[in-house]
Short mmCIF file of C-alpha atoms and ligand atoms in Angstrom, two decimals:
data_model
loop_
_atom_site.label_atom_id
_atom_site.label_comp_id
_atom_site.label_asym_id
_atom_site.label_seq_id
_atom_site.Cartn_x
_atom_site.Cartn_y
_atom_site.Cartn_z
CA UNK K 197 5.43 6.32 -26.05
CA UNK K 198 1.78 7.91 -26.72
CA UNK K 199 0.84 10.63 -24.27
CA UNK K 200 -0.68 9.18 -21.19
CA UNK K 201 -2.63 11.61 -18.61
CA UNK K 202 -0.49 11.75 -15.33
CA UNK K 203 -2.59 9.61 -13.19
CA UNK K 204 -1.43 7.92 -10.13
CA UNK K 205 -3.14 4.76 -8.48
CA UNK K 206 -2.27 3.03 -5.87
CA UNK K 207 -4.44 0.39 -3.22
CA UNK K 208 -4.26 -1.15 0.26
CA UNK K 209 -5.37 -4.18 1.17
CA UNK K 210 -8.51 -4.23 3.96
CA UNK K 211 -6.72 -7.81 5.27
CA UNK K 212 -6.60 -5.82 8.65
CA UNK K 213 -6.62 -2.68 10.58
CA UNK K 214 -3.82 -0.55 9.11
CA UNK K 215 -0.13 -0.13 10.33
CA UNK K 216 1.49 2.78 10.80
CA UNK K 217 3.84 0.85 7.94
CA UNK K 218 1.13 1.25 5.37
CA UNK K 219 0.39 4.52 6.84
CA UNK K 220 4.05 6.29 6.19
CA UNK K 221 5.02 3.89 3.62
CA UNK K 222 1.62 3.93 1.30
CA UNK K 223 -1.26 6.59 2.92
CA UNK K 224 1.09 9.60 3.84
CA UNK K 225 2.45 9.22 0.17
CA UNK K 226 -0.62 9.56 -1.13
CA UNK K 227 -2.17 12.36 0.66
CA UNK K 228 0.91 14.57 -0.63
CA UNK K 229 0.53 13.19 -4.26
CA UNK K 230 -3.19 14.30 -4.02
CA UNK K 231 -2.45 17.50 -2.78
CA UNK K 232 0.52 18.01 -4.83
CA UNK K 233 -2.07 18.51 -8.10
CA UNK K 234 0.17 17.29 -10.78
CA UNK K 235 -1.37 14.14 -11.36
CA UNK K 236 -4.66 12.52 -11.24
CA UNK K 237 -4.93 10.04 -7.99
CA UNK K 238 -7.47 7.27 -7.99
CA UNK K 239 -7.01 5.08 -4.61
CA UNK K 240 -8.52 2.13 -4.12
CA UNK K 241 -9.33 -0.45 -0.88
CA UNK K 242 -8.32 -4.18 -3.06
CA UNK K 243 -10.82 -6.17 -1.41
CA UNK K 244 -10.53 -8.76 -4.05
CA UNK K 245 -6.30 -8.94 -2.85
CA UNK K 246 -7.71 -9.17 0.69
CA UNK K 247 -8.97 -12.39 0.42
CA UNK K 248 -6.04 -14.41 -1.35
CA UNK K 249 -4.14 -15.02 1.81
CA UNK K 250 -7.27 -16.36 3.76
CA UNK K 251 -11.15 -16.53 3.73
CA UNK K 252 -12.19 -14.00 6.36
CA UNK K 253 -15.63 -13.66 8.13
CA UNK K 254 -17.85 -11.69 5.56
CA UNK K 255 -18.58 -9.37 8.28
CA UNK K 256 -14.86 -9.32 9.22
CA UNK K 257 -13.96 -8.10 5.54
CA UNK K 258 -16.89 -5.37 5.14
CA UNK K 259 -16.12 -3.77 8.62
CA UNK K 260 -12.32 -3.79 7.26
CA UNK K 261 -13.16 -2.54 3.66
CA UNK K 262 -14.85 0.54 5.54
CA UNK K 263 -12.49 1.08 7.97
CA UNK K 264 -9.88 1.37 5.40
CA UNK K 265 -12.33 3.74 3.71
CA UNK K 266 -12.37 6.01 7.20
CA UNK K 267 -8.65 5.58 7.16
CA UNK K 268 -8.03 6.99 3.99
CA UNK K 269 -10.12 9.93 4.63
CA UNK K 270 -9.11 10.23 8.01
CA UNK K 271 -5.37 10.03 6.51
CA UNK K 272 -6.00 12.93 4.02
CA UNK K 273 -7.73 11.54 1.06
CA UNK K 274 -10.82 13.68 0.17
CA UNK K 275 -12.99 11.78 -1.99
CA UNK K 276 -13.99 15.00 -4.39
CA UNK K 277 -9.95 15.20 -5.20
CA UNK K 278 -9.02 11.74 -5.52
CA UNK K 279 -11.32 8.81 -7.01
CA UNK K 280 -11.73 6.71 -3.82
CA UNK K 281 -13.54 3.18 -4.14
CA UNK K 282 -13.45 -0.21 -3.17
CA UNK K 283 -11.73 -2.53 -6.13
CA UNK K 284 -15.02 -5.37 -6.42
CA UNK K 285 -17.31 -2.26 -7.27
CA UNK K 286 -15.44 -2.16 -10.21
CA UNK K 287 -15.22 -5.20 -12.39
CA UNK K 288 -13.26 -3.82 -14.89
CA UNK K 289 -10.26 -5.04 -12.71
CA UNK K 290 -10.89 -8.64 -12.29
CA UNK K 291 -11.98 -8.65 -16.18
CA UNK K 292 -8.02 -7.04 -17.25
CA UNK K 293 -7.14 -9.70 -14.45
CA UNK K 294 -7.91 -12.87 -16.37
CA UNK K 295 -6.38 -10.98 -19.70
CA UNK K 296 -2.71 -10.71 -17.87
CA UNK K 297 -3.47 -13.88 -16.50
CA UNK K 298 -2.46 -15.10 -20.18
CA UNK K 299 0.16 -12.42 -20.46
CA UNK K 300 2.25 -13.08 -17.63
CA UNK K 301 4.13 -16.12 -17.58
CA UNK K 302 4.76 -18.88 -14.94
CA UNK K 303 8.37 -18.32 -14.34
CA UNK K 304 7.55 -14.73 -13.99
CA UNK K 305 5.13 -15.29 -11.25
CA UNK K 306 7.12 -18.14 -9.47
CA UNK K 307 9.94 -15.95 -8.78
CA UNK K 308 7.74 -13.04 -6.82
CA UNK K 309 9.30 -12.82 -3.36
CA UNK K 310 6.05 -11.96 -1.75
CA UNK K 311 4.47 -15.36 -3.01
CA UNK K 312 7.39 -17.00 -1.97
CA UNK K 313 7.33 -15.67 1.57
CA UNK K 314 3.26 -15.72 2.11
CA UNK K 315 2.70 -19.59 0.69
CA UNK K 316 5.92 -20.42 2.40
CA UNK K 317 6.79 -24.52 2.71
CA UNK K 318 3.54 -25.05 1.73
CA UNK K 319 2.92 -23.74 -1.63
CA UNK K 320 0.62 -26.89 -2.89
CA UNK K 321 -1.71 -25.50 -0.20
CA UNK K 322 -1.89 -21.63 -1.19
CA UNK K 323 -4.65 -20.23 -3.04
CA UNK K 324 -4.37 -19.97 -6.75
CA UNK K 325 -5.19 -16.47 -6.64
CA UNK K 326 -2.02 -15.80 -4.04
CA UNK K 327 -0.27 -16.94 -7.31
CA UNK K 328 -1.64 -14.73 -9.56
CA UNK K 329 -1.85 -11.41 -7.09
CA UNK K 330 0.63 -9.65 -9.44
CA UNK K 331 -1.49 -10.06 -12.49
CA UNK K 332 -4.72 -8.64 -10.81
CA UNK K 333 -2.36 -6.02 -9.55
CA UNK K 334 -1.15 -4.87 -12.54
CA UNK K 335 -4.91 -4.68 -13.96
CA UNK K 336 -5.74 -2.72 -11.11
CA UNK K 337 -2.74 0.04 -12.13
CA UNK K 338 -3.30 -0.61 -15.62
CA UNK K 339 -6.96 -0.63 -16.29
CA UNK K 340 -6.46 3.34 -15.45
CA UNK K 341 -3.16 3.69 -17.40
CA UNK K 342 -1.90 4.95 -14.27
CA UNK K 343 1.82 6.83 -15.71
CA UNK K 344 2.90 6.46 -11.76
CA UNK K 345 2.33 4.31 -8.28
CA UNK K 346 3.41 5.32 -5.07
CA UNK K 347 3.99 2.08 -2.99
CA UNK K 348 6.67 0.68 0.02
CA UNK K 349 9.38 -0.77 -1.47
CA UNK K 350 8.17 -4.58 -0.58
CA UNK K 351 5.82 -3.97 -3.71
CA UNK K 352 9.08 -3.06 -6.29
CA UNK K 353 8.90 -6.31 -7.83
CA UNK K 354 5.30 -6.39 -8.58
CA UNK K 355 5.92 -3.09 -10.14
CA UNK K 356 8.65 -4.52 -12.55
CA UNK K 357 6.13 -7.39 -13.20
CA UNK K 358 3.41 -4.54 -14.12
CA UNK K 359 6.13 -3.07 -16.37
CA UNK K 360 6.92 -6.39 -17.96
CA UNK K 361 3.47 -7.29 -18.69
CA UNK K 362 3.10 -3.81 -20.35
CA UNK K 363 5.31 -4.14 -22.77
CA UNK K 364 4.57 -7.78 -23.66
CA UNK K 365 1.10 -6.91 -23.81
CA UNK K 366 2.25 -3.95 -25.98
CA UNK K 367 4.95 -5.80 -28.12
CA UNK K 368 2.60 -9.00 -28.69
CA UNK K 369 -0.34 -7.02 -30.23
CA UNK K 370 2.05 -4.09 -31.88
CA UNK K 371 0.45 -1.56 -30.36
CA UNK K 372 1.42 1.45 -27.49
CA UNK K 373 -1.75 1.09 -25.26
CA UNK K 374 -0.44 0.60 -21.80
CA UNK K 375 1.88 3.09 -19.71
CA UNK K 376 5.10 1.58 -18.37
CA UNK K 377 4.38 2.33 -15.43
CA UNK K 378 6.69 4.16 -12.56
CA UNK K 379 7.08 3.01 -9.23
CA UNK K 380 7.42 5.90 -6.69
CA UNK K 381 9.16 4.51 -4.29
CA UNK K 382 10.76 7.90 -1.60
CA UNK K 383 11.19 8.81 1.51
CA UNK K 384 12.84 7.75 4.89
CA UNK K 385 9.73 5.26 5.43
CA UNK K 386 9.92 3.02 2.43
CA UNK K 387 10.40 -0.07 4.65
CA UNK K 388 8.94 0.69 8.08
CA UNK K 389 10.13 -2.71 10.46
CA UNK K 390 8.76 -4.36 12.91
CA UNK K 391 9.33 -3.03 16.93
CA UNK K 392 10.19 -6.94 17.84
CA UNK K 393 12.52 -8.01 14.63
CA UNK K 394 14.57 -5.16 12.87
CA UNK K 395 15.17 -7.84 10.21
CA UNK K 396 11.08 -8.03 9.44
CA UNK K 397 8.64 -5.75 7.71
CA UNK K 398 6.12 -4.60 10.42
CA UNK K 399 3.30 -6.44 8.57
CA UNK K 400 -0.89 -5.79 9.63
CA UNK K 401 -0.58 -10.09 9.48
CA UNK K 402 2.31 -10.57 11.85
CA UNK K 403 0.78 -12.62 14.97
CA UNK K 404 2.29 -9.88 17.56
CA UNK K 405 0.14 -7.11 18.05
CA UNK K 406 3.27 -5.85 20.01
CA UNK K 407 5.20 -5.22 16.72
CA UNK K 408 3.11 -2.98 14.62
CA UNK K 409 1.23 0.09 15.79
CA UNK K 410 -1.82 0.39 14.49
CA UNK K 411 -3.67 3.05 13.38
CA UNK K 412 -6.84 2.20 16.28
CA UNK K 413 -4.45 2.23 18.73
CA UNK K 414 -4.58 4.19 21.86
CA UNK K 415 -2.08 6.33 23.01
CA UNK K 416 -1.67 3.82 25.77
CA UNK K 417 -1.13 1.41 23.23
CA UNK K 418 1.33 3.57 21.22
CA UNK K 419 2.86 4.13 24.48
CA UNK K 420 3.77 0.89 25.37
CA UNK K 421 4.59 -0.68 22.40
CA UNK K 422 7.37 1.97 21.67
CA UNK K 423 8.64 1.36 25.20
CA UNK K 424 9.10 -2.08 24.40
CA UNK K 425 10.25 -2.08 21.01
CA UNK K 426 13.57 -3.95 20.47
CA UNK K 427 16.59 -1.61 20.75
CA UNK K 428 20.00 -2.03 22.26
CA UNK K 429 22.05 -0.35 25.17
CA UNK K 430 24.40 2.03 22.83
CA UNK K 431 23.11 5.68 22.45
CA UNK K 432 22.71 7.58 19.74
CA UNK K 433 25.60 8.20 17.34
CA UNK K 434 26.29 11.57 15.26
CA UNK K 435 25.75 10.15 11.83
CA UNK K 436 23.27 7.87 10.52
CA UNK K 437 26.04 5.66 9.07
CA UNK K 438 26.58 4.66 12.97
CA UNK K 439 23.35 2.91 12.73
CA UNK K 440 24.15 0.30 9.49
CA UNK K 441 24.73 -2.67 12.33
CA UNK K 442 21.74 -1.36 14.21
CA UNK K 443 18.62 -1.89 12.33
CA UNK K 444 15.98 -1.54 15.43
CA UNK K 445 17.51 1.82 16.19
CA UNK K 446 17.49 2.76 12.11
CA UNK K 447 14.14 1.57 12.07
CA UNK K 448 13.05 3.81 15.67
CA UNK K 449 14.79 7.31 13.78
CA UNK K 450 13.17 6.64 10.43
CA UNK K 451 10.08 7.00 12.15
CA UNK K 452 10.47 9.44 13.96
CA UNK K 453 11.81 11.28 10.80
CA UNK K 454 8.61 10.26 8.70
CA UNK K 455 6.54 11.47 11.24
CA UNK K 456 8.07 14.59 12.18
CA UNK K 457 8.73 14.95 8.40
CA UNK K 458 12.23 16.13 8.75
CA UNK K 459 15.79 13.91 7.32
CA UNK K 460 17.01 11.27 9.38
CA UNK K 461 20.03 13.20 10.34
CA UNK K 462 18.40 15.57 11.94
CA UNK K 463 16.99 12.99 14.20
CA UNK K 464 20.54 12.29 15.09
CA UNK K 465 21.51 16.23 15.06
CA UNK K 466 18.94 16.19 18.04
CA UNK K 467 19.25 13.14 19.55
CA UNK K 468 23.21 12.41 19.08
CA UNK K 469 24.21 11.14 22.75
CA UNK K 470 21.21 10.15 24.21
CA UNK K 471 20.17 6.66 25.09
CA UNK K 472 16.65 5.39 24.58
CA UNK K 473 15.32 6.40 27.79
CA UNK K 474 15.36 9.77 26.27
CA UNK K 475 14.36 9.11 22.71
CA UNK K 476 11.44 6.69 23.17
CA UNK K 477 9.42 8.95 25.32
CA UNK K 478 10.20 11.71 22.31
CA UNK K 479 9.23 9.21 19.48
CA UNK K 480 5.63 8.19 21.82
CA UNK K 481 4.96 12.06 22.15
CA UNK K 482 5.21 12.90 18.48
CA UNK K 483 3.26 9.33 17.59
CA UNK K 484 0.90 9.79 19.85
CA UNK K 485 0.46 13.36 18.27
CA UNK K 486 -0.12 12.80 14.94
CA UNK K 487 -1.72 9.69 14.89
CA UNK K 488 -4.06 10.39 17.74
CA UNK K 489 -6.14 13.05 15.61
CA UNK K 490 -6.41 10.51 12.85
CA UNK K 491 -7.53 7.43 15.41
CA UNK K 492 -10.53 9.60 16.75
CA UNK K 493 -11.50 11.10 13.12
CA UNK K 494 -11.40 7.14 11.98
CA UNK K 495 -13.99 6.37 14.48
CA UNK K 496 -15.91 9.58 14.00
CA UNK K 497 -16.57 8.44 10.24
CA UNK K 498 -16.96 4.88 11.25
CA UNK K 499 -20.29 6.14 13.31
CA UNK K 500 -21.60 6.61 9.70
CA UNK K 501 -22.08 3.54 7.60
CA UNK K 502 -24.25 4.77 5.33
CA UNK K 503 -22.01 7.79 4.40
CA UNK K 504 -19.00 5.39 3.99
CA UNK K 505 -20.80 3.31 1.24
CA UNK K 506 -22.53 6.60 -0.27
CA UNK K 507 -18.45 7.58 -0.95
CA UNK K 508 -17.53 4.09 -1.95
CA UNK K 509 -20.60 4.02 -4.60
CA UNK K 510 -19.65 7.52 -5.91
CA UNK K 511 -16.04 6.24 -6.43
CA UNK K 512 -16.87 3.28 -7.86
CA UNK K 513 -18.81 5.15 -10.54
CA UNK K 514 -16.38 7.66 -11.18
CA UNK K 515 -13.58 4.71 -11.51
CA UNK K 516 -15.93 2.85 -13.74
CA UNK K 517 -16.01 6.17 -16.06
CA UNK K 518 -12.21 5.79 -16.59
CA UNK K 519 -11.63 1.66 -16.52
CA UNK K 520 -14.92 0.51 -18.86
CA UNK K 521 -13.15 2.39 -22.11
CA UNK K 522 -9.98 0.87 -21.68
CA UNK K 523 -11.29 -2.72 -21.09
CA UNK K 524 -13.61 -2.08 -24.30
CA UNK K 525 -10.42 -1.28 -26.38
CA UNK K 526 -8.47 -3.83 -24.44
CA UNK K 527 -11.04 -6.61 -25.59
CA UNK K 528 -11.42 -4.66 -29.47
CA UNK K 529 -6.76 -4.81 -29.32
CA UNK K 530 -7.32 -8.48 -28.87
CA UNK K 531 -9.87 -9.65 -30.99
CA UNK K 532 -12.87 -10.05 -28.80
CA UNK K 533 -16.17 -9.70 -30.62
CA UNK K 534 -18.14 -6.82 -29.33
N1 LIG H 778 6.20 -2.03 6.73
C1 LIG H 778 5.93 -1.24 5.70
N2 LIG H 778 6.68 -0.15 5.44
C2 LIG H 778 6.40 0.67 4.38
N3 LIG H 778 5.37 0.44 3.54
C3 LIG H 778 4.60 -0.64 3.77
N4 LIG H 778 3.52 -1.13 3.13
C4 LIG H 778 3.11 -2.25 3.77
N5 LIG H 778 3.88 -2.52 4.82
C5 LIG H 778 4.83 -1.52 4.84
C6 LIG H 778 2.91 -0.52 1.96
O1 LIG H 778 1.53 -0.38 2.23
C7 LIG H 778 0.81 -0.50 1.00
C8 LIG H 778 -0.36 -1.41 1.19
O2 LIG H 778 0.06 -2.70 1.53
P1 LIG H 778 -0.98 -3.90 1.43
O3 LIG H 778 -1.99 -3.78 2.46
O4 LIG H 778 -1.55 -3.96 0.08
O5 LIG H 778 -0.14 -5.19 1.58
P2 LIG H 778 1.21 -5.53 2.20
O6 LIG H 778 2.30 -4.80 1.51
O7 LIG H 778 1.32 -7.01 2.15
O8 LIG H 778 1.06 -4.95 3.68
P3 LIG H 778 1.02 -5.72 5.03
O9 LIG H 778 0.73 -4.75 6.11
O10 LIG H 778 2.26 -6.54 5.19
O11 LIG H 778 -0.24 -6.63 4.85
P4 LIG H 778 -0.39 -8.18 5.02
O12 LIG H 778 0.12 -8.46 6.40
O13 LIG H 778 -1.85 -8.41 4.85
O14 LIG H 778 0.44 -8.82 3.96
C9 LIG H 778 1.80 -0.97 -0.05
O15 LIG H 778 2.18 0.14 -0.83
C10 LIG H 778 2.97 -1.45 0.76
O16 LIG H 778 4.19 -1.30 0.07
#
């Protein structure tokens, strides 16, 4: 394979406020990856994703788009490391997005879990571009020949698609232009669930506010939705393999272990014994602790409009510096006249 730069992208959807699911599964990630050094990390809000699902109040989606700017910042990100922008600024993205479009095959997209779970019983209804959300998203990893992408492990198979459309892409015009791409995919916070369902994916579109936190919330809030979270009346056990019948606890420990940044068994090392009544007022205390400082620096930043689309601007041009060559030979690989 030719010699790609290591460059990491990855992107978050500003279809509403952020969970702390996106936050240990996607945002945490990426803070480390940008201050690990090793690669280059361009991060991205996909505003054009946001609006497959549903049409939201333009208003709605621009205070979103910067909020999910102040989040990432808040989170970590600094905008001088890491190319930060919002994915419309840069139509390089949509452009590779009609190209896979005609790479990627029907069957391929038909059997994406996530379409089948968002357009649901009523598929005839969804958008066309819920069908075709893989294809954009493997321009949007592609177009910077990102070599790796952090993500939670609901996005695997769009990954694999992003592979696949590689290497026909690759194969069909005999040449080695795009990176098959890896999917980082680590941690104890991969799959953060819902506090209501241990079966479901605590989701920023779930209709229960009570089974995500979000990253606004108050510690009030955070308070009272881990009080409430679905558990059951066992305690603790010794070993995590106590918990495989048990996923609201598993879920409860993994978070705590995310956010204390420590393995799951030692969550159960400390805990081992104790029921509930001791470990949710643990889990609110060390929530409430590190997501508190981010809350108040997300509305600090919000104050600051201006600032916010200064940064987005600056990203966008720095992005554009990196994605216009590789459409231009894109377009040149296929035969487009320049
Ligand atoms: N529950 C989760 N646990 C771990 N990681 C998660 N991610 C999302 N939910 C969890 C990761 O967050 C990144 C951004 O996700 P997204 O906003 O692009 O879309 P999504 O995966 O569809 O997230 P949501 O919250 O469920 O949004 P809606 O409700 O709008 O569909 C991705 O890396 C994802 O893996």
């Amino acid at each position: 394979m030719a010699d790609f730069t290591p460059r990491v992208f990855s992107g978050i959807q500003p279809s509403g406020g952020l969970t702390l699911g996106n936050y240990l599964g996607a945002m945490k990630r990426f803070v480390q990856m940008q201050d690990a050094g090793t690669h280059e990390t361009v991060y991205c809000m996909v505003d054009l994703h946001a609006i497959t699902a549903e049409l939201a109040a333009p208003d709605k989606l621009r205070s979103r788009t910067r909020e999910l700017c102040a989040a990432f910042i808040a989170s970590g990100i600094d905008p001088e490391k890491s190319i930060l922008f919002n994915q419309s600024q840069v139509p390089e993205h949509a452009q590779l997005g009609w190209i896979f479009n005609c790479v990627a095959r029907m069957g391929w997209m038909q059997r994406m879990t996530q379409w089948k779970d968002k357009a649901g019983k009523n598929a005839q209804n969804a958008s066309l571009g819920l069908f075709a959300y893989p294809a954009l998203m493997a321009a949007d990893i592609l177009i910077y020949h990102a070599t790796h992408v952090p993500v939670g492990e609901d996005q695997k198979q769009h990954l694999e698609l992003t592979r696949d459309i590689a290497a026909k892409f690759n194969h069909d015009y005999g040449v080695d232009f795009f990176p098959i791409t890896e999917p980082v995919i680590e941690g104890v916070a991969t799959r953060v669930m819902s506090l209501r369902d241990g079966s479901k994916k605590m989701s920023k579109s779930d209709p229960s506010d009570m089974s995500r936190i979000n990253m606004t919330d108050t510690a009030d809030d955070i308070a009272k939705k881990i009080r409430k979270a679905k558990t059951d009346p066992e305690p603790l056990p010794e070993a995590l393999d106590g918990l495989t019948e048990r996923p609201e606890a598993r879920n409860l420990v993994n978070i705590y272990a995310a956010l204390a940044e420590i393995p799951a068994q030692s969550v159960m090392d400390q805990f081992a014994g104790q029921q509930f009544g001791t470990f949710k007022p643990a889990l609110v205390d060390l929530a409430v602790d590190k997501l508190g400082p981010i809350g108040s620096e997300m509305s600090r930043l919000m104050q600051d409009q201006a600032e916010i689309d200064r940064i987005l601007a600056r990203g966008a041009e720095r992005a554009r510096e990196i994605a216009a060559p590789v459409l231009e030979q894109t377009f040149e690989i296929i035969g487009m006249v320049r």
